[in-house]
Short mmCIF file of C-alpha atoms and ligand atoms in Angstrom, two decimals:
data_model
loop_
_atom_site.label_atom_id
_atom_site.label_comp_id
_atom_site.label_asym_id
_atom_site.label_seq_id
_atom_site.Cartn_x
_atom_site.Cartn_y
_atom_site.Cartn_z
CA MET A 344 134.66 94.05 72.00
CA SER A 345 133.95 90.89 71.36
CA GLY A 346 134.77 88.73 68.38
CA THR A 347 132.93 86.25 67.43
CA ASN A 348 136.46 84.31 68.25
CA GLN A 349 135.04 84.15 71.57
CA ARG A 350 132.79 81.39 71.92
CA ILE A 351 130.23 79.81 75.23
CA ASP A 352 130.42 76.26 75.34
CA GLY A 353 127.26 74.06 73.41
CA LYS A 354 127.88 71.26 75.97
CA ARG A 355 128.00 73.30 79.42
CA LEU A 356 124.54 74.73 78.56
CA TRP A 357 123.08 71.97 77.63
CA ASP A 358 124.27 70.21 80.32
CA SER A 359 123.07 72.26 82.66
CA LEU A 360 119.46 72.72 80.73
CA MET A 361 119.67 70.09 80.95
CA ALA A 362 120.40 69.23 84.81
CA MET A 363 118.09 72.02 85.65
CA ALA A 364 114.69 70.32 83.73
CA GLU A 365 115.78 67.49 86.15
CA ILE A 366 113.80 69.79 88.52
CA GLY A 367 110.19 68.74 88.87
CA ALA A 368 110.30 66.07 85.65
CA THR A 369 107.14 65.46 83.32
CA PRO A 370 105.99 61.78 83.31
CA LYS A 371 105.79 62.82 79.69
CA GLY A 372 109.18 64.58 79.17
CA GLY A 373 108.02 68.64 80.82
CA VAL A 374 108.43 70.57 84.14
CA ARG A 375 106.12 70.99 86.74
CA ARG A 376 108.02 73.94 88.36
CA LEU A 377 105.15 75.92 90.10
CA THR A 378 106.11 79.69 90.95
CA LEU A 379 106.48 79.66 95.35
CA THR A 380 106.85 75.59 95.76
CA GLU A 381 109.59 73.24 96.79
CA VAL A 382 110.28 72.67 93.62
CA ASP A 383 110.87 76.26 92.88
CA LYS A 384 112.87 76.35 95.95
CA ALA A 385 114.90 73.40 94.68
CA GLY A 386 115.49 75.08 91.02
CA ARG A 387 116.40 77.66 92.48
CA GLU A 388 119.37 77.08 95.32
CA ARG A 389 120.40 74.93 91.86
CA PHE A 390 120.83 78.33 90.38
CA ARG A 391 122.00 80.03 92.60
CA SER A 392 124.84 76.59 93.88
CA TRP A 393 125.82 77.37 90.19
CA CYS A 394 125.81 82.04 90.36
CA GLU A 395 127.84 81.05 93.68
CA ALA A 396 130.32 78.41 92.26
CA LEU A 397 131.30 81.57 89.61
CA GLY A 398 132.39 83.87 92.54
CA LEU A 399 128.80 85.99 90.91
CA ALA A 400 127.41 87.87 94.29
CA VAL A 401 123.27 86.82 94.87
CA ARG A 402 120.67 89.31 96.41
CA VAL A 403 116.82 87.99 97.12
CA ASP A 404 114.53 90.93 96.33
CA ALA A 405 110.72 91.28 98.43
CA ILE A 406 109.45 89.52 96.03
CA GLY A 407 112.29 86.37 95.45
CA ASN A 408 113.15 87.64 92.27
CA MET A 409 117.68 86.81 91.97
CA PHE A 410 120.33 88.78 91.01
CA ALA A 411 123.66 87.21 90.99
CA ARG A 412 126.18 89.70 89.88
CA ARG A 413 129.46 89.72 88.36
CA GLU A 414 131.69 92.90 88.73
CA GLY A 415 132.67 94.69 86.88
CA ARG A 416 136.30 97.49 86.90
CA ASP A 417 134.16 100.56 86.26
CA PRO A 418 131.90 100.62 89.06
CA ASP A 419 130.56 103.12 88.33
CA ARG A 420 129.38 101.94 85.18
CA LEU A 421 125.28 100.88 85.31
CA PRO A 422 124.70 97.09 85.99
CA VAL A 423 123.77 95.09 81.52
CA LEU A 424 121.29 92.26 83.07
CA MET A 425 119.97 88.94 81.60
CA GLY A 426 117.69 86.39 82.74
CA SER A 427 114.33 85.32 82.52
CA HIS A 428 112.81 83.25 84.77
CA LEU A 429 112.99 79.70 86.52
CA ASP A 430 108.88 79.85 87.51
CA SER A 431 106.90 77.32 84.16
CA GLN A 432 103.79 76.18 83.89
CA PRO A 433 101.84 73.03 85.51
CA SER A 434 102.62 71.07 82.65
CA GLY A 435 105.20 73.90 80.82
CA GLY A 436 108.21 72.54 78.76
CA LYS A 437 111.88 72.03 79.66
CA PHE A 438 113.23 75.53 77.96
CA ASP A 439 110.40 78.49 78.63
CA GLY A 440 112.24 80.74 80.49
CA ALA A 441 114.79 78.39 81.67
CA LEU A 442 117.01 79.19 78.62
CA GLY A 443 117.07 82.44 79.17
CA VAL A 444 118.66 82.00 82.86
CA ILE A 445 121.17 78.60 82.06
CA ALA A 446 121.89 81.02 78.63
CA GLY A 447 122.94 84.09 80.50
CA LEU A 448 124.75 81.36 83.91
CA GLU A 449 127.03 80.75 80.36
CA VAL A 450 127.42 83.62 79.52
CA MET A 451 128.90 84.95 83.27
CA ARG A 452 131.32 81.35 82.61
CA SER A 453 132.87 82.23 79.12
CA LEU A 454 133.38 85.38 80.08
CA ASN A 455 135.20 83.11 83.65
CA ASP A 456 136.87 81.38 81.62
CA LEU A 457 138.09 83.83 78.88
CA ASN A 458 139.43 86.23 81.69
CA ILE A 459 137.21 89.34 80.19
CA GLN A 460 136.48 91.68 82.81
CA THR A 461 133.81 94.68 81.54
CA GLU A 462 133.81 97.65 82.45
CA ALA A 463 130.42 97.40 83.20
CA PRO A 464 128.70 94.79 85.62
CA ILE A 465 126.66 92.21 84.07
CA GLU A 466 124.01 90.63 86.61
CA LEU A 467 121.79 87.65 85.37
CA VAL A 468 118.70 87.64 86.53
CA ASN A 469 116.30 84.59 87.66
CA TRP A 470 112.61 86.55 88.08
CA THR A 471 109.38 85.38 89.90
CA ASP A 472 105.74 84.28 88.98
CA GLU A 473 106.59 84.62 85.10
CA GLU A 474 104.04 82.28 84.50
CA GLY A 475 101.61 83.99 86.60
CA SER A 476 99.17 80.39 87.01
CA ARG A 477 99.04 80.35 90.37
CA PHE A 478 98.57 83.12 91.74
CA GLY A 479 97.14 85.49 88.40
CA HIS A 480 98.96 87.59 87.69
CA SER A 481 101.69 87.31 84.85
CA LEU A 482 105.07 88.89 84.68
CA MET A 483 104.29 88.78 88.51
CA GLY A 484 108.27 89.31 89.51
CA SER A 485 109.72 92.19 87.18
CA GLY A 486 105.16 93.38 87.92
CA ALA A 487 106.98 93.88 91.15
CA TRP A 488 109.72 94.76 90.48
CA ALA A 489 109.17 97.55 87.88
CA GLY A 490 106.69 99.01 90.30
CA VAL A 491 103.26 97.47 88.02
CA TYR A 492 102.22 95.71 91.02
CA PRO A 493 102.30 97.27 93.96
CA LEU A 494 103.67 95.40 96.72
CA ASP A 495 101.36 94.54 99.49
CA LYS A 496 98.32 94.11 96.02
CA VAL A 497 101.08 91.34 95.42
CA TYR A 498 101.62 89.86 98.60
CA GLY A 499 97.37 89.09 99.40
CA LEU A 500 96.91 87.56 96.03
CA GLN A 501 95.93 83.63 97.12
CA ASP A 502 96.38 80.22 94.58
CA VAL A 503 92.95 77.97 94.31
CA ASP A 504 94.22 76.44 97.75
CA GLY A 505 93.50 80.50 99.70
CA VAL A 506 97.74 80.48 100.47
CA SER A 507 99.12 84.13 99.66
CA VAL A 508 101.85 84.93 97.72
CA GLU A 509 103.97 85.86 100.62
CA GLN A 510 103.39 83.21 102.55
CA ALA A 511 104.36 81.29 100.07
CA LEU A 512 107.72 83.81 99.02
CA THR A 513 107.57 82.93 102.75
CA ALA A 514 107.26 78.93 103.66
CA ILE A 515 110.09 78.59 100.84
CA GLY A 516 112.46 81.15 102.23
CA TYR A 517 112.94 83.66 98.97
CA LYS A 518 110.78 86.67 100.47
CA GLY A 519 114.64 88.80 100.49
CA GLU A 520 116.10 91.75 102.06
CA ALA A 521 116.80 93.31 98.75
CA PRO A 522 113.72 96.28 97.98
CA ALA A 523 111.64 95.17 94.74
CA LYS A 524 111.71 97.90 93.45
CA PRO A 525 113.59 99.17 90.13
CA PHE A 526 117.65 99.90 90.58
CA PRO A 527 119.34 101.98 87.71
CA ALA A 528 120.46 99.62 84.35
CA ASP A 529 122.06 100.10 81.62
CA ALA A 530 120.45 97.61 79.53
CA TYR A 531 118.16 94.45 79.97
CA PHE A 532 118.39 91.18 77.27
CA GLU A 533 115.81 87.88 77.59
CA LEU A 534 116.86 85.19 75.31
CA HIS A 535 113.02 82.72 74.99
CA ILE A 536 112.38 80.74 73.04
CA GLU A 537 109.56 81.96 69.99
CA GLN A 538 106.33 79.64 72.14
CA GLY A 539 105.30 79.95 68.71
CA PRO A 540 105.92 79.28 64.79
CA ILE A 541 107.30 81.84 62.46
CA LEU A 542 111.46 80.93 62.56
CA GLU A 543 110.78 77.61 62.41
CA GLN A 544 108.96 77.88 59.33
CA GLU A 545 110.98 79.87 57.22
CA GLY A 546 114.49 78.68 58.56
CA LYS A 547 115.21 81.07 60.74
CA ARG A 548 117.81 80.45 64.04
CA ILE A 549 117.18 84.11 65.81
CA GLY A 550 113.93 86.36 66.93
CA ILE A 551 115.15 90.06 66.52
CA VAL A 552 112.20 90.77 68.64
CA THR A 553 111.44 94.46 67.79
CA GLY A 554 108.17 94.36 71.01
CA ALA A 555 105.90 92.87 72.88
CA GLN A 556 102.03 92.68 72.26
CA ALA A 557 99.08 93.37 74.05
CA GLN A 558 97.71 91.13 77.10
CA VAL A 559 94.25 92.03 78.59
CA TRP A 560 93.60 89.50 81.79
CA TRP A 561 90.51 88.98 83.62
CA ASP A 562 89.24 86.41 86.34
CA ALA A 563 85.82 85.39 85.85
CA ARG A 564 82.92 84.12 88.56
CA ILE A 565 79.34 83.65 88.46
CA LEU A 566 77.10 82.86 91.17
CA GLY A 567 74.16 79.80 90.41
CA GLN A 568 72.65 77.62 93.02
CA ASP A 569 73.61 74.15 94.03
CA ALA A 570 70.74 71.66 93.12
CA HIS A 571 69.17 67.85 92.29
CA ALA A 572 70.53 66.81 89.29
CA GLY A 573 67.63 64.73 89.72
CA THR A 574 65.06 66.85 91.15
CA THR A 575 65.57 69.79 89.61
CA PRO A 576 63.86 70.93 86.55
CA PRO A 577 64.68 73.64 84.36
CA SER A 578 62.67 76.25 84.95
CA ALA A 579 63.45 76.63 88.75
CA ARG A 580 67.89 75.78 87.61
CA LYS A 581 70.48 78.38 88.36
CA ASP A 582 72.96 76.82 86.40
CA ALA A 583 76.39 78.96 86.44
CA LEU A 584 78.34 76.39 84.66
CA VAL A 585 75.39 76.91 81.51
CA CYS A 586 76.86 79.86 81.22
CA ALA A 587 79.83 79.92 81.81
CA ALA A 588 79.82 77.62 78.24
CA ARG A 589 77.90 81.20 76.94
CA ILE A 590 81.01 83.04 78.21
CA ILE A 591 83.95 80.88 76.72
CA ASP A 592 81.36 80.75 73.43
CA LEU A 593 82.01 84.74 73.53
CA VAL A 594 85.10 84.58 73.82
CA ASP A 595 86.37 82.21 71.09
CA ARG A 596 83.71 84.33 68.87
CA MET A 597 85.11 87.63 69.65
CA MET A 598 88.63 85.77 69.52
CA ARG A 599 88.14 84.63 65.70
CA ALA A 600 86.14 88.07 65.21
CA ARG A 601 89.83 89.13 64.69
CA GLY A 602 90.93 86.82 61.95
CA GLU A 603 94.62 85.39 62.99
CA ASP A 604 95.87 87.87 65.12
CA GLY A 605 93.19 87.38 67.23
CA ARG A 606 93.90 85.60 70.94
CA GLY A 607 90.57 84.70 72.77
CA THR A 608 91.41 82.45 76.40
CA VAL A 609 89.39 81.14 78.52
CA GLY A 610 92.89 78.69 80.43
CA PHE A 611 91.36 77.52 83.62
CA LEU A 612 88.39 76.56 84.78
CA GLN A 613 86.74 75.54 87.95
CA VAL A 614 83.01 74.10 88.54
CA ILE A 615 81.91 74.41 92.40
CA PRO A 616 81.57 71.95 93.43
CA ASN A 617 82.48 69.71 90.80
CA SER A 618 79.86 66.47 91.72
CA ARG A 619 78.60 65.42 88.44
CA ASN A 620 74.69 65.38 90.02
CA VAL A 621 74.69 68.41 91.25
CA VAL A 622 73.80 71.91 89.24
CA PRO A 623 76.56 73.48 89.59
CA GLY A 624 76.38 76.61 91.71
CA GLU A 625 79.23 78.59 91.01
CA VAL A 626 81.92 78.52 88.59
CA ARG A 627 85.44 80.67 88.76
CA PHE A 628 87.05 80.98 85.14
CA SER A 629 89.67 83.01 84.01
CA VAL A 630 89.25 85.78 80.51
CA GLU A 631 92.63 86.57 78.78
CA PHE A 632 93.03 88.94 74.97
CA ARG A 633 95.79 89.46 72.94
CA HIS A 634 96.71 91.41 70.27
CA PRO A 635 100.00 93.37 68.41
CA ASP A 636 97.08 96.44 68.18
CA THR A 637 96.95 97.99 71.38
CA ALA A 638 94.01 100.06 69.95
CA GLU A 639 92.61 96.17 69.59
CA ILE A 640 92.92 95.57 73.21
CA GLU A 641 90.88 98.77 74.39
CA ARG A 642 88.21 97.38 72.44
CA LEU A 643 88.26 94.21 73.66
CA ALA A 644 88.17 95.59 76.84
CA ALA A 645 85.29 96.58 76.55
CA GLN A 646 83.36 94.53 74.12
CA PHE A 647 83.88 91.93 76.69
CA PRO A 648 82.41 92.78 80.28
CA ARG A 649 79.57 94.40 78.16
CA GLU A 650 78.31 91.56 75.88
CA ALA A 651 78.94 89.49 79.08
CA GLY A 652 77.13 91.37 81.56
CA PHE A 653 74.18 90.65 78.29
CA ILE A 654 74.40 86.72 78.50
CA ALA A 655 74.84 86.57 82.91
CA ARG A 656 71.42 89.05 82.69
CA ASP A 657 69.79 86.58 79.76
CA CYS A 658 71.20 83.80 82.47
CA GLY A 659 69.27 85.68 84.93
CA LEU A 660 72.60 84.88 87.26
CA PRO A 661 74.99 87.52 88.70
CA LEU A 662 78.64 87.36 86.83
CA GLU A 663 81.75 88.88 88.66
CA LEU A 664 84.76 90.35 86.68
CA THR A 665 88.37 91.95 87.71
CA GLU A 666 90.66 92.39 85.13
CA LEU A 667 93.76 91.20 86.79
CA PHE A 668 96.42 93.61 84.29
CA ARG A 669 96.12 95.50 80.99
CA PHE A 670 99.11 96.30 78.86
CA PRO A 671 99.74 97.83 75.69
CA LEU A 672 102.49 96.33 72.87
CA GLN A 673 105.75 97.11 74.47
CA PRO A 674 108.09 98.57 72.00
CA PHE A 675 111.48 97.86 72.75
CA ASP A 676 114.85 99.74 72.91
CA ALA A 677 116.06 100.79 69.76
CA GLY A 678 120.27 100.53 71.24
CA CYS A 679 119.91 97.18 72.04
CA VAL A 680 117.73 95.58 69.43
CA ASP A 681 119.73 96.38 67.48
CA LEU A 682 123.17 94.97 68.99
CA VAL A 683 120.40 91.56 68.69
CA ARG A 684 121.02 92.52 65.09
CA GLN A 685 124.87 92.98 64.80
CA ALA A 686 125.46 90.33 66.82
CA ALA A 687 123.67 87.57 64.85
CA ALA A 688 124.73 89.48 61.81
CA ARG A 689 128.22 88.63 62.11
CA LEU A 690 127.65 85.43 63.58
CA GLY A 691 126.24 84.58 60.26
CA LEU A 692 122.85 84.22 61.64
CA PRO A 693 119.67 83.92 60.03
CA ALA A 694 117.35 86.27 61.57
CA ARG A 695 114.52 88.46 61.21
CA GLU A 696 112.63 91.36 63.71
CA ILE A 697 109.85 89.22 65.10
CA VAL A 698 106.78 91.11 67.66
CA SER A 699 106.20 87.94 70.45
CA GLY A 700 102.79 87.13 70.83
CA ALA A 701 103.32 85.61 74.78
CA GLY A 702 104.06 87.67 77.38
CA HIS A 703 108.21 88.18 79.33
CA ASP A 704 109.55 90.41 82.16
CA ALA A 705 111.17 91.81 79.53
CA VAL A 706 107.52 94.07 79.18
CA TYR A 707 107.17 95.08 82.42
CA VAL A 708 111.16 95.71 82.65
CA ALA A 709 111.63 97.93 79.51
CA ARG A 710 109.47 100.24 80.85
CA SER A 711 112.36 101.45 83.84
CA VAL A 712 115.77 100.10 81.31
CA PRO A 713 116.86 99.66 77.53
CA THR A 714 115.78 96.22 76.54
CA ALA A 715 114.99 93.58 74.16
CA MET A 716 115.29 90.20 73.49
CA ILE A 717 116.58 87.22 71.12
CA PHE A 718 114.07 83.92 70.10
CA THR A 719 114.81 81.10 68.62
CA PRO A 720 112.75 78.41 66.98
CA CYS A 721 111.19 75.87 68.74
CA LYS A 722 109.74 72.29 67.63
CA ASP A 723 106.79 72.69 65.21
CA GLY A 724 106.42 76.17 67.53
CA LEU A 725 105.26 73.90 70.93
CA SER A 726 104.93 75.80 73.88
CA HIS A 727 103.80 75.61 77.37
CA ASN A 728 103.47 71.68 76.61
CA GLU A 729 105.52 68.77 77.99
CA ALA A 730 106.68 68.07 74.72
CA GLU A 731 108.06 72.19 73.31
CA SER A 732 111.59 71.18 72.14
CA ILE A 733 114.61 72.93 70.67
CA GLU A 734 117.94 72.24 68.86
CA PRO A 735 121.92 71.85 71.11
CA GLU A 736 122.82 73.50 68.13
CA GLU A 737 119.69 76.69 68.79
CA ALA A 738 120.60 76.64 72.61
CA GLU A 739 124.22 77.71 71.67
CA ALA A 740 122.99 79.57 68.16
CA GLY A 741 120.78 82.66 71.00
CA CYS A 742 123.33 81.83 73.43
CA GLN A 743 126.23 83.50 71.51
CA VAL A 744 124.06 85.91 70.06
CA LEU A 745 123.23 87.12 74.11
CA PHE A 746 127.10 86.54 74.79
CA GLU A 747 128.21 88.43 71.66
CA ALA A 748 125.16 91.34 72.73
CA VAL A 749 125.57 91.54 76.31
CA LEU A 750 129.39 91.88 75.28
CA ALA A 751 128.80 94.16 73.41
CA ARG A 752 126.61 96.93 75.66
CA ALA A 753 128.92 96.16 78.54
CA ASN A 754 132.49 97.54 76.71
CA ARG A 755 130.55 100.16 74.48
O1 LIG B 1071 101.67 83.89 78.80
C1 LIG B 1071 102.53 84.10 78.46
O2 LIG B 1071 102.71 84.83 77.63
C2 LIG B 1071 103.56 84.10 79.43
O3 LIG B 1071 104.70 82.91 78.34
N1 LIG B 1071 103.46 83.38 81.16
MN1 LIG B 1072 108.26 82.41 79.62
MN1 LIG B 1073 105.18 80.26 79.84
MN1 LIG B 1074 107.35 85.06 79.01
#
């Protein structure tokens, strides 16, 4: 059984986090490790070499998810999974995703150092394209693994340059042999930074994550007409950007109508032809809403297309809305959540229960496997920002809780 005398190596953990952060490092101290790019490949290769140096067997599935396996004493036991993602936002932080993967690596290293052979096997996972920034589907790898996104649909998704997921996956050599579908597993634990301000504001070291809030995402496209900025009078304009601006304002109003729990964002906007003296003939943009109450997401998912349609009709321009995905509030497994709670208590770490505002691979994995998450604070609650920052002691505390929870589950 695990005990608080068994420790992970906080310095080794931090050094590996910094070594991973070198891959795709940006001048402002963040990372750009966009999924399925050569930089993502470099991060994957570094992760693979670290795993293989520990004697872990690494396999890759058809959507590029990486599984590094450590055998247990009892080959009949189902594996305990842990992990997160190494891909980042275009201008992301060093710790979003990477903390969960590198902490899992530290758990494996510590089990080797302590000569612990667990009853159940343990697998460390790097999920493909958690961010969704390049191909528009967040939680893509875990979603394909969990059967939420059909593989052929995911393979056909394209980025703004028309490169498909399948092409990008093949180009970096990570279209793996293993099937991208759920295999039986005993549990999944994901350590992640909170990406919000609550733990820091309350002086808590650990978030006992009980679930993650509901979300709905669309792609939007408005078709107008390119025209000369100098010669085209208002009555003749079909300005797609002005129409989009009114719909973007609608998203913001719908969010604020829901108070401090409201979340409505347009983060991606492409203006075509994007030339200063051409009336924009086409605009593409993203729309997403999130809310802790699934019923509210259902209301938003009905209200937004209706009201955006009214605006488009008023502009006299066609609006194409494509719903990309929607998921309800995802509760995590009470037994696994309790292991996180017990570990934090045993370690004397001030903790509180929390529902995740961000989406995580754990959301889709939880559909097939008993799942829980562990949060650690991040400075000013800032994330999806190059200034994202945590303290080494916070990384160490989160990793120690992961170690205790995984060990307890693997030896139960
Ligand atoms: O969007 C999200 O919630 C995640 O951080 N990618
Ligand atoms: Mn993340
Ligand atoms: Mn993220
Ligand atoms: Mn996530």
